[in-house]
Amino acid sequence: SGGKASRPTHRCRNIMDQLKRTMVGNAAAPSSLSRTIMLKEAVVSEEISVAMQTIETASAETTDLGPFFGLPTKVKDLMYSLRGIKNLYAWQETCLNLECIQARKNLIYSLPTSGGKTLVAEILILRELLCRRKDCLFILPYISLVQEKVRGLASFGLELDFMVEEYAGSKGKFPPLKRRSKSSLYIATIEKAHSLVNSLIEAGRLENLGLVVVDELHMLGDGSRGAVIEMTLAKVLYMSKTTQIIGMSATLGNIRDLQEFLRAENYTNDFRPVQLQEYVKLQDTIYEVDPKEEECFRFSRVLNFKYSSSMQKLDPDHIIALVTEVIPKNSCLVFCPTKKNCENVVGLICKYLKEDFLKQRKEEKALLLRDLKESGNGSMCPVLRRTIPFGLAYHHSGLTSEERKLVEQAYSDGVLCLLACTSTLAAGINLPARRVILRSPYVATDFLKRSQYKQMVGRAGRAGIDSVGESILVLQDKDTHMARSLVCAPTENCYSNLMRDDGKGLLSLLLSLIGLKITTSMDQVRAFLSGTLLYVQQEQLCADRSLWEAVQRCVQLLEDRGLITGTERSQGHPLQVTKLGRATYKGSVDLTYSKVLYQDLTKGLDGLLLNSYLHLAYLVTPYEMLSQCKPDWMTYLRQFTLLSPAEQRMTTAIGVPESFLVRQAAGQTVRKSRAKQLYNAGYKTPSHLASADPAVLSKTIENLYKKQAHQIVASARMLVNEKAAALQEEVDDLLMVPLDLP
């Protein structure tokens, strides 16, 4: 077939070459007579017309004009050489050939985890970049996923001549660089994508964005992050009529709401390349998940693993029994509720593994350990140093991006047979396993959502390796009832989060709309909001007051906080942001804290010390962390005494004077009422207490025993001595003759 296809192309090229030679010859011929010139021009004109028709015919006949879903053969070859993908699944071909895709309409498509959703999105992105020469935005939920996707698509960018730009963590430029010859693929986290879209709107460049792809679209229903996704997509829909939106989602019960919001078609398929068998474990018994059963669980087997009494205490959930049934011959993922639990689990399993595990792929494990040590500049996590020789490791956000990359590659290559990981790994990183174990039905302290559960168990089963994948959810008796709902309940619904926390998302949206001049009047605000998911779901979500009443309240609140001007109080004036309002939405600052943050920054400037980093510790401490801070005031005071006089003045300026710390430390050492007694009795500083006579102190302060008085005086003397020693060092440094004195 290759020979037949090449003959017409070859014949067309011969015709084109002949036409080109004839045209060049005609152009070079002598021009003596005007009639000759006229005839020549007519011939040239006819030849150009024939040439254009020939080229069009050749293009139609050639086999390389978009044979791979509208993309050149080179893309198909790269898919094979870089990804090992030779053929697409039937559902992927169906999806890519949908009429709405050909017409560039918006689409939401839903499949189980590991069904191959991302490949469809990548082909659509490549089509937009290469064929329409437009930029694309790929939105992913986590930094680690962004980094993995940047690595995965960078090779395509180099081969196909487009830019791959990372927008995660501290990376990303706003607005992005405007490139003349190359298209750009922006791969961004949810928050960075919102800032990127804002910057493109402000620069008047949103029309250059041809396609927006959102992974995990069901996260629209996920708290404040869901509100940010909704803001981003609503702005794209309102400001650009040519940008296509593609959403990949878990199966949802109210998918029609999302379709109405995005004006999108929907494609659903229950395809999985490997069959999934779901189980739960209660005590020492395994039950198969079967929604047809009345109790949802059907008895499968009893665990066959002998535990000693000490082992039973350390591993009451039988994690060791569950993993040793599959490793090292097959791979296993253990999802844990916290990062610390990941480390504890791999450490525990290693204690009870046979020495045979150490012999498997010994050299490759040694190489991995060396690479990890090099990436950490000579230092390495002691947990990984102990577990990797057994073929085990943990995977969570505490690892650096380089460490994660090394661990993921080692697991993919089979050097590691088990990873203990947090839920982040379930959300898109392609590391499947023969068996997936959910250590607990919780993420931190929150009970799993069905979408999270489906993501995790969806990692079970490796396409092309396993015929079946297994998932086992470890349960305690108290969680059984909720777990039945989790594994057997119908699909979840997804609701707008703009009204969450008393309309915090709606406030942020309105402020940015006014700041970006998307809306400068209340009528325009009303028009914009009619294109949100909140508008679609207002009957369910706006029970207390109508959506428009909520909007008017929010606009008034923004004006009261000094963030905007031009509301109904000032008739005839357009809605505008103040300087504080602009700083708030541009810095993505929580509106609850914007005013107090501005005041604190102003106060911080008064105490700014350029010869010390102390003021930075004050400026960067998040407000929401305050409730978690429970300092040891004695240690705090001790550190305070070691500060330079200038630094101590700065702490006083921001409201932490020495007298406050003394009172706190005294209150901690004895009782808070005792601190007040000491202060009222004239013992206001550590120096006063250090100079006190314990016997006099005992008589002066009511109910203070001599032993306690001695302890207080001793503590105060220690603090004063430390401060004196620190000051003496400063004096010595100042009086020391410089070694390099000429």
JSON list of C-alpha atoms in Angstrom, two decimals, residues 557-727:
[
{"chain": "A", "resi": 557, "resn": "LEU", "atom": "CA", "xyz": [-19.35, 44.98, 50.76]},
{"chain": "A", "resi": 558, "resn": "LEU", "atom": "CA", "xyz": [-16.45, 45.56, 48.34]},
{"chain": "A", "resi": 559, "resn": "GLU", "atom": "CA", "xyz": [-17.13, 49.30, 48.44]},
{"chain": "A", "resi": 560, "resn": "ASP", "atom": "CA", "xyz": [-17.40, 49.31, 52.23]},
{"chain": "A", "resi": 561, "resn": "ARG", "atom": "CA", "xyz": [-13.98, 47.65, 52.43]},
{"chain": "A", "resi": 562, "resn": "GLY", "atom": "CA", "xyz": [-12.47, 50.33, 50.19]},
{"chain": "A", "resi": 563, "resn": "LEU", "atom": "CA", "xyz": [-11.78, 47.91, 47.31]},
{"chain": "A", "resi": 564, "resn": "ILE", "atom": "CA", "xyz": [-14.06, 49.44, 44.64]},
{"chain": "A", "resi": 565, "resn": "THR", "atom": "CA", "xyz": [-15.87, 52.69, 43.84]},
{"chain": "A", "resi": 566, "resn": "GLY", "atom": "CA", "xyz": [-18.79, 53.63, 41.59]},
{"chain": "A", "resi": 567, "resn": "THR", "atom": "CA", "xyz": [-21.70, 51.67, 43.09]},
{"chain": "A", "resi": 568, "resn": "GLU", "atom": "CA", "xyz": [-25.27, 52.95, 43.32]},
{"chain": "A", "resi": 569, "resn": "ARG", "atom": "CA", "xyz": [-24.20, 55.51, 45.94]},
{"chain": "A", "resi": 570, "resn": "SER", "atom": "CA", "xyz": [-22.26, 57.37, 43.22]},
{"chain": "A", "resi": 571, "resn": "GLN", "atom": "CA", "xyz": [-24.70, 57.46, 40.29]},
{"chain": "A", "resi": 572, "resn": "GLY", "atom": "CA", "xyz": [-23.30, 57.76, 36.79]},
{"chain": "A", "resi": 573, "resn": "HIS", "atom": "CA", "xyz": [-19.79, 56.62, 37.67]},
{"chain": "A", "resi": 574, "resn": "PRO", "atom": "CA", "xyz": [-18.45, 53.33, 36.28]},
{"chain": "A", "resi": 575, "resn": "LEU", "atom": "CA", "xyz": [-17.42, 50.54, 38.64]},
{"chain": "A", "resi": 576, "resn": "GLN", "atom": "CA", "xyz": [-13.68, 50.82, 39.32]},
{"chain": "A", "resi": 577, "resn": "VAL", "atom": "CA", "xyz": [-11.14, 49.23, 41.67]},
{"chain": "A", "resi": 578, "resn": "THR", "atom": "CA", "xyz": [-9.16, 51.25, 44.18]},
{"chain": "A", "resi": 579, "resn": "LYS", "atom": "CA", "xyz": [-5.38, 50.82, 44.57]},
{"chain": "A", "resi": 580, "resn": "LEU", "atom": "CA", "xyz": [-6.02, 48.44, 47.47]},
{"chain": "A", "resi": 581, "resn": "GLY", "atom": "CA", "xyz": [-8.56, 46.53, 45.36]},
{"chain": "A", "resi": 582, "resn": "ARG", "atom": "CA", "xyz": [-6.10, 46.19, 42.48]},
{"chain": "A", "resi": 583, "resn": "ALA", "atom": "CA", "xyz": [-3.35, 44.93, 44.81]},
{"chain": "A", "resi": 584, "resn": "THR", "atom": "CA", "xyz": [-5.82, 42.46, 46.34]},
{"chain": "A", "resi": 585, "resn": "TYR", "atom": "CA", "xyz": [-6.94, 40.76, 43.13]},
{"chain": "A", "resi": 586, "resn": "LYS", "atom": "CA", "xyz": [-3.54, 40.96, 41.42]},
{"chain": "A", "resi": 587, "resn": "GLY", "atom": "CA", "xyz": [-1.85, 39.37, 44.41]},
{"chain": "A", "resi": 588, "resn": "SER", "atom": "CA", "xyz": [-4.64, 36.77, 44.77]},
{"chain": "A", "resi": 589, "resn": "VAL", "atom": "CA", "xyz": [-5.01, 37.91, 48.38]},
{"chain": "A", "resi": 590, "resn": "ASP", "atom": "CA", "xyz": [-7.86, 36.56, 50.49]},
{"chain": "A", "resi": 591, "resn": "LEU", "atom": "CA", "xyz": [-10.36, 39.43, 50.81]},
{"chain": "A", "resi": 592, "resn": "THR", "atom": "CA", "xyz": [-10.80, 38.62, 54.51]},
{"chain": "A", "resi": 593, "resn": "TYR", "atom": "CA", "xyz": [-7.21, 39.65, 55.15]},
{"chain": "A", "resi": 594, "resn": "SER", "atom": "CA", "xyz": [-6.47, 42.28, 52.47]},
{"chain": "A", "resi": 595, "resn": "LYS", "atom": "CA", "xyz": [-6.99, 45.34, 54.70]},
{"chain": "A", "resi": 596, "resn": "VAL", "atom": "CA", "xyz": [-5.17, 43.94, 57.74]},
{"chain": "A", "resi": 597, "resn": "LEU", "atom": "CA", "xyz": [-2.36, 42.71, 55.44]},
{"chain": "A", "resi": 598, "resn": "TYR", "atom": "CA", "xyz": [-1.94, 46.21, 54.02]},
{"chain": "A", "resi": 599, "resn": "GLN", "atom": "CA", "xyz": [-1.82, 47.67, 57.55]},
{"chain": "A", "resi": 600, "resn": "ASP", "atom": "CA", "xyz": [0.71, 45.06, 58.65]},
{"chain": "A", "resi": 601, "resn": "LEU", "atom": "CA", "xyz": [2.90, 45.67, 55.61]},
{"chain": "A", "resi": 602, "resn": "THR", "atom": "CA", "xyz": [2.81, 49.40, 56.32]},
{"chain": "A", "resi": 603, "resn": "LYS", "atom": "CA", "xyz": [3.74, 48.75, 59.94]},
{"chain": "A", "resi": 604, "resn": "GLY", "atom": "CA", "xyz": [6.45, 46.34, 58.78]},
{"chain": "A", "resi": 605, "resn": "LEU", "atom": "CA", "xyz": [7.99, 49.08, 56.62]},
{"chain": "A", "resi": 606, "resn": "ASP", "atom": "CA", "xyz": [8.43, 51.26, 59.70]},
{"chain": "A", "resi": 607, "resn": "GLY", "atom": "CA", "xyz": [10.50, 48.51, 61.31]},
{"chain": "A", "resi": 608, "resn": "LEU", "atom": "CA", "xyz": [12.22, 47.33, 58.13]},
{"chain": "A", "resi": 609, "resn": "LEU", "atom": "CA", "xyz": [15.77, 46.13, 58.75]},
{"chain": "A", "resi": 610, "resn": "LEU", "atom": "CA", "xyz": [17.93, 45.71, 55.68]},
{"chain": "A", "resi": 611, "resn": "ASN", "atom": "CA", "xyz": [20.76, 44.13, 57.70]},
{"chain": "A", "resi": 612, "resn": "SER", "atom": "CA", "xyz": [18.50, 41.35, 59.04]},
{"chain": "A", "resi": 613, "resn": "TYR", "atom": "CA", "xyz": [15.98, 38.87, 57.65]},
{"chain": "A", "resi": 614, "resn": "LEU", "atom": "CA", "xyz": [13.84, 39.06, 60.78]},
{"chain": "A", "resi": 615, "resn": "HIS", "atom": "CA", "xyz": [11.19, 41.31, 59.24]},
{"chain": "A", "resi": 616, "resn": "LEU", "atom": "CA", "xyz": [10.66, 38.74, 56.46]},
{"chain": "A", "resi": 617, "resn": "ALA", "atom": "CA", "xyz": [9.61, 36.10, 59.01]},
{"chain": "A", "resi": 618, "resn": "TYR", "atom": "CA", "xyz": [6.93, 38.56, 60.17]},
{"chain": "A", "resi": 619, "resn": "LEU", "atom": "CA", "xyz": [5.77, 39.49, 56.66]},
{"chain": "A", "resi": 620, "resn": "VAL", "atom": "CA", "xyz": [5.50, 35.97, 55.21]},
{"chain": "A", "resi": 621, "resn": "THR", "atom": "CA", "xyz": [3.69, 34.22, 58.09]},
{"chain": "A", "resi": 622, "resn": "PRO", "atom": "CA", "xyz": [0.19, 33.29, 56.79]},
{"chain": "A", "resi": 623, "resn": "TYR", "atom": "CA", "xyz": [-2.71, 34.53, 58.89]},
{"chain": "A", "resi": 624, "resn": "GLU", "atom": "CA", "xyz": [-4.46, 31.15, 58.82]},
{"chain": "A", "resi": 625, "resn": "MET", "atom": "CA", "xyz": [-1.44, 29.62, 60.62]},
{"chain": "A", "resi": 626, "resn": "LEU", "atom": "CA", "xyz": [-1.95, 31.75, 63.73]},
{"chain": "A", "resi": 627, "resn": "SER", "atom": "CA", "xyz": [-4.39, 29.32, 65.32]},
{"chain": "A", "resi": 628, "resn": "GLN", "atom": "CA", "xyz": [-1.78, 26.54, 64.94]},
{"chain": "A", "resi": 629, "resn": "CYS", "atom": "CA", "xyz": [1.05, 28.52, 66.59]},
{"chain": "A", "resi": 630, "resn": "LYS", "atom": "CA", "xyz": [1.56, 27.55, 70.22]},
{"chain": "A", "resi": 631, "resn": "PRO", "atom": "CA", "xyz": [5.08, 28.77, 71.04]},
{"chain": "A", "resi": 632, "resn": "ASP", "atom": "CA", "xyz": [7.16, 27.75, 74.02]},
{"chain": "A", "resi": 633, "resn": "TRP", "atom": "CA", "xyz": [7.40, 31.26, 75.45]},
{"chain": "A", "resi": 634, "resn": "MET", "atom": "CA", "xyz": [10.50, 30.50, 77.50]},
{"chain": "A", "resi": 635, "resn": "THR", "atom": "CA", "xyz": [12.36, 29.42, 74.34]},
{"chain": "A", "resi": 636, "resn": "TYR", "atom": "CA", "xyz": [10.92, 32.42, 72.51]},
{"chain": "A", "resi": 637, "resn": "LEU", "atom": "CA", "xyz": [12.18, 34.81, 75.20]},
{"chain": "A", "resi": 638, "resn": "ARG", "atom": "CA", "xyz": [15.58, 33.13, 75.22]},
{"chain": "A", "resi": 639, "resn": "GLN", "atom": "CA", "xyz": [15.90, 33.65, 71.46]},
{"chain": "A", "resi": 640, "resn": "PHE", "atom": "CA", "xyz": [14.68, 37.23, 71.80]},
{"chain": "A", "resi": 641, "resn": "THR", "atom": "CA", "xyz": [17.50, 38.03, 74.20]},
{"chain": "A", "resi": 642, "resn": "LEU", "atom": "CA", "xyz": [20.01, 36.94, 71.53]},
{"chain": "A", "resi": 643, "resn": "LEU", "atom": "CA", "xyz": [18.70, 39.51, 69.00]},
{"chain": "A", "resi": 644, "resn": "SER", "atom": "CA", "xyz": [20.62, 42.68, 68.30]},
{"chain": "A", "resi": 645, "resn": "PRO", "atom": "CA", "xyz": [19.28, 45.95, 69.79]},
{"chain": "A", "resi": 646, "resn": "ALA", "atom": "CA", "xyz": [18.06, 47.02, 66.30]},
{"chain": "A", "resi": 647, "resn": "GLU", "atom": "CA", "xyz": [16.17, 43.75, 65.84]},
{"chain": "A", "resi": 648, "resn": "GLN", "atom": "CA", "xyz": [14.61, 44.08, 69.29]},
{"chain": "A", "resi": 649, "resn": "ARG", "atom": "CA", "xyz": [13.42, 47.59, 68.36]},
{"chain": "A", "resi": 650, "resn": "MET", "atom": "CA", "xyz": [11.82, 46.15, 65.24]},
{"chain": "A", "resi": 651, "resn": "THR", "atom": "CA", "xyz": [9.93, 43.49, 67.21]},
{"chain": "A", "resi": 652, "resn": "THR", "atom": "CA", "xyz": [8.68, 46.20, 69.57]},
{"chain": "A", "resi": 653, "resn": "ALA", "atom": "CA", "xyz": [7.47, 48.23, 66.56]},
{"chain": "A", "resi": 654, "resn": "ILE", "atom": "CA", "xyz": [5.27, 45.34, 65.37]},
{"chain": "A", "resi": 655, "resn": "GLY", "atom": "CA", "xyz": [3.81, 44.71, 68.81]},
{"chain": "A", "resi": 656, "resn": "VAL", "atom": "CA", "xyz": [6.13, 42.13, 70.43]},
{"chain": "A", "resi": 657, "resn": "PRO", "atom": "CA", "xyz": [8.07, 44.06, 73.12]},
{"chain": "A", "resi": 658, "resn": "GLU", "atom": "CA", "xyz": [10.30, 42.37, 75.69]},
{"chain": "A", "resi": 659, "resn": "SER", "atom": "CA", "xyz": [7.80, 43.05, 78.48]},
{"chain": "A", "resi": 660, "resn": "PHE", "atom": "CA", "xyz": [5.13, 41.03, 76.61]},
{"chain": "A", "resi": 661, "resn": "LEU", "atom": "CA", "xyz": [7.47, 38.06, 76.22]},
{"chain": "A", "resi": 662, "resn": "VAL", "atom": "CA", "xyz": [8.53, 38.22, 79.87]},
{"chain": "A", "resi": 663, "resn": "ARG", "atom": "CA", "xyz": [4.89, 38.12, 80.95]},
{"chain": "A", "resi": 664, "resn": "GLN", "atom": "CA", "xyz": [4.20, 35.20, 78.60]},
{"chain": "A", "resi": 665, "resn": "ALA", "atom": "CA", "xyz": [7.30, 33.28, 79.73]},
{"chain": "A", "resi": 666, "resn": "ALA", "atom": "CA", "xyz": [6.57, 33.93, 83.38]},
{"chain": "A", "resi": 667, "resn": "GLY", "atom": "CA", "xyz": [2.99, 32.81, 82.86]},
{"chain": "A", "resi": 668, "resn": "GLN", "atom": "CA", "xyz": [4.24, 29.63, 81.25]},
{"chain": "A", "resi": 669, "resn": "THR", "atom": "CA", "xyz": [6.84, 28.89, 83.92]},
{"chain": "A", "resi": 670, "resn": "VAL", "atom": "CA", "xyz": [4.42, 29.42, 86.80]},
{"chain": "A", "resi": 671, "resn": "ARG", "atom": "CA", "xyz": [0.83, 30.56, 86.29]},
{"chain": "A", "resi": 672, "resn": "LYS", "atom": "CA", "xyz": [-0.53, 33.47, 84.24]},
{"chain": "A", "resi": 673, "resn": "SER", "atom": "CA", "xyz": [-1.87, 35.06, 87.41]},
{"chain": "A", "resi": 674, "resn": "ARG", "atom": "CA", "xyz": [1.63, 34.72, 88.89]},
{"chain": "A", "resi": 675, "resn": "ALA", "atom": "CA", "xyz": [3.07, 36.71, 85.95]},
{"chain": "A", "resi": 676, "resn": "LYS", "atom": "CA", "xyz": [0.68, 39.54, 86.79]},
{"chain": "A", "resi": 677, "resn": "GLN", "atom": "CA", "xyz": [1.73, 39.36, 90.47]},
{"chain": "A", "resi": 678, "resn": "LEU", "atom": "CA", "xyz": [5.42, 39.59, 89.54]},
{"chain": "A", "resi": 679, "resn": "TYR", "atom": "CA", "xyz": [4.79, 42.49, 87.17]},
{"chain": "A", "resi": 680, "resn": "ASN", "atom": "CA", "xyz": [2.67, 44.40, 89.71]},
{"chain": "A", "resi": 681, "resn": "ALA", "atom": "CA", "xyz": [5.34, 43.83, 92.37]},
{"chain": "A", "resi": 682, "resn": "GLY", "atom": "CA", "xyz": [7.89, 45.66, 90.22]},
{"chain": "A", "resi": 683, "resn": "TYR", "atom": "CA", "xyz": [9.62, 42.64, 88.61]},
{"chain": "A", "resi": 684, "resn": "LYS", "atom": "CA", "xyz": [9.02, 43.81, 85.03]},
{"chain": "A", "resi": 685, "resn": "THR", "atom": "CA", "xyz": [12.07, 42.46, 83.17]},
{"chain": "A", "resi": 686, "resn": "PRO", "atom": "CA", "xyz": [14.39, 39.43, 83.38]},
{"chain": "A", "resi": 687, "resn": "SER", "atom": "CA", "xyz": [17.01, 41.76, 84.90]},
{"chain": "A", "resi": 688, "resn": "HIS", "atom": "CA", "xyz": [14.67, 42.58, 87.80]},
{"chain": "A", "resi": 689, "resn": "LEU", "atom": "CA", "xyz": [14.02, 38.90, 88.47]},
{"chain": "A", "resi": 690, "resn": "ALA", "atom": "CA", "xyz": [17.68, 37.92, 88.06]},
{"chain": "A", "resi": 691, "resn": "SER", "atom": "CA", "xyz": [18.70, 40.45, 90.72]},
{"chain": "A", "resi": 692, "resn": "ALA", "atom": "CA", "xyz": [15.96, 39.41, 93.16]},
{"chain": "A", "resi": 693, "resn": "ASP", "atom": "CA", "xyz": [16.56, 37.63, 96.45]},
{"chain": "A", "resi": 694, "resn": "PRO", "atom": "CA", "xyz": [14.49, 34.40, 96.35]},
{"chain": "A", "resi": 695, "resn": "ALA", "atom": "CA", "xyz": [13.64, 34.76, 100.05]},
{"chain": "A", "resi": 696, "resn": "VAL", "atom": "CA", "xyz": [12.34, 38.33, 99.55]},
{"chain": "A", "resi": 697, "resn": "LEU", "atom": "CA", "xyz": [10.52, 37.26, 96.36]},
{"chain": "A", "resi": 698, "resn": "SER", "atom": "CA", "xyz": [8.83, 34.44, 98.28]},
{"chain": "A", "resi": 699, "resn": "LYS", "atom": "CA", "xyz": [7.61, 36.83, 100.98]},
{"chain": "A", "resi": 700, "resn": "THR", "atom": "CA", "xyz": [6.55, 39.54, 98.48]},
{"chain": "A", "resi": 701, "resn": "ILE", "atom": "CA", "xyz": [4.49, 37.32, 96.18]},
{"chain": "A", "resi": 702, "resn": "GLU", "atom": "CA", "xyz": [1.48, 35.65, 97.76]},
{"chain": "A", "resi": 703, "resn": "ASN", "atom": "CA", "xyz": [1.52, 31.81, 97.77]},
{"chain": "A", "resi": 704, "resn": "LEU", "atom": "CA", "xyz": [5.00, 31.63, 96.20]},
{"chain": "A", "resi": 705, "resn": "TYR", "atom": "CA", "xyz": [7.07, 28.89, 97.86]},
{"chain": "A", "resi": 706, "resn": "LYS", "atom": "CA", "xyz": [10.82, 29.33, 98.30]},
{"chain": "A", "resi": 707, "resn": "LYS", "atom": "CA", "xyz": [11.56, 26.47, 95.85]},
{"chain": "A", "resi": 708, "resn": "GLN", "atom": "CA", "xyz": [9.47, 28.15, 93.14]},
{"chain": "A", "resi": 709, "resn": "ALA", "atom": "CA", "xyz": [11.11, 31.50, 93.87]},
{"chain": "A", "resi": 710, "resn": "HIS", "atom": "CA", "xyz": [14.58, 29.92, 93.44]},
{"chain": "A", "resi": 711, "resn": "GLN", "atom": "CA", "xyz": [13.48, 28.40, 90.08]},
{"chain": "A", "resi": 712, "resn": "ILE", "atom": "CA", "xyz": [12.15, 31.73, 88.78]},
{"chain": "A", "resi": 713, "resn": "VAL", "atom": "CA", "xyz": [15.31, 33.61, 89.80]},
{"chain": "A", "resi": 714, "resn": "ALA", "atom": "CA", "xyz": [17.54, 30.88, 88.33]},
{"chain": "A", "resi": 715, "resn": "SER", "atom": "CA", "xyz": [15.66, 30.97, 84.99]},
{"chain": "A", "resi": 716, "resn": "ALA", "atom": "CA", "xyz": [15.88, 34.75, 84.86]},
{"chain": "A", "resi": 717, "resn": "ARG", "atom": "CA", "xyz": [19.63, 34.70, 85.61]},
{"chain": "A", "resi": 718, "resn": "MET", "atom": "CA", "xyz": [20.17, 32.16, 82.83]},
{"chain": "A", "resi": 719, "resn": "LEU", "atom": "CA", "xyz": [18.35, 34.41, 80.36]},
{"chain": "A", "resi": 720, "resn": "VAL", "atom": "CA", "xyz": [20.29, 37.49, 81.45]},
{"chain": "A", "resi": 721, "resn": "ASN", "atom": "CA", "xyz": [23.61, 35.62, 81.26]},
{"chain": "A", "resi": 722, "resn": "GLU", "atom": "CA", "xyz": [22.80, 34.43, 77.72]},
{"chain": "A", "resi": 723, "resn": "LYS", "atom": "CA", "xyz": [21.96, 37.98, 76.69]},
{"chain": "A", "resi": 724, "resn": "ALA", "atom": "CA", "xyz": [25.10, 39.36, 78.34]},
{"chain": "A", "resi": 725, "resn": "ALA", "atom": "CA", "xyz": [27.24, 36.74, 76.62]},
{"chain": "A", "resi": 726, "resn": "ALA", "atom": "CA", "xyz": [25.73, 37.61, 73.25]},
{"chain": "A", "resi": 727, "resn": "LEU", "atom": "CA", "xyz": [26.34, 41.32, 73.83]}
]
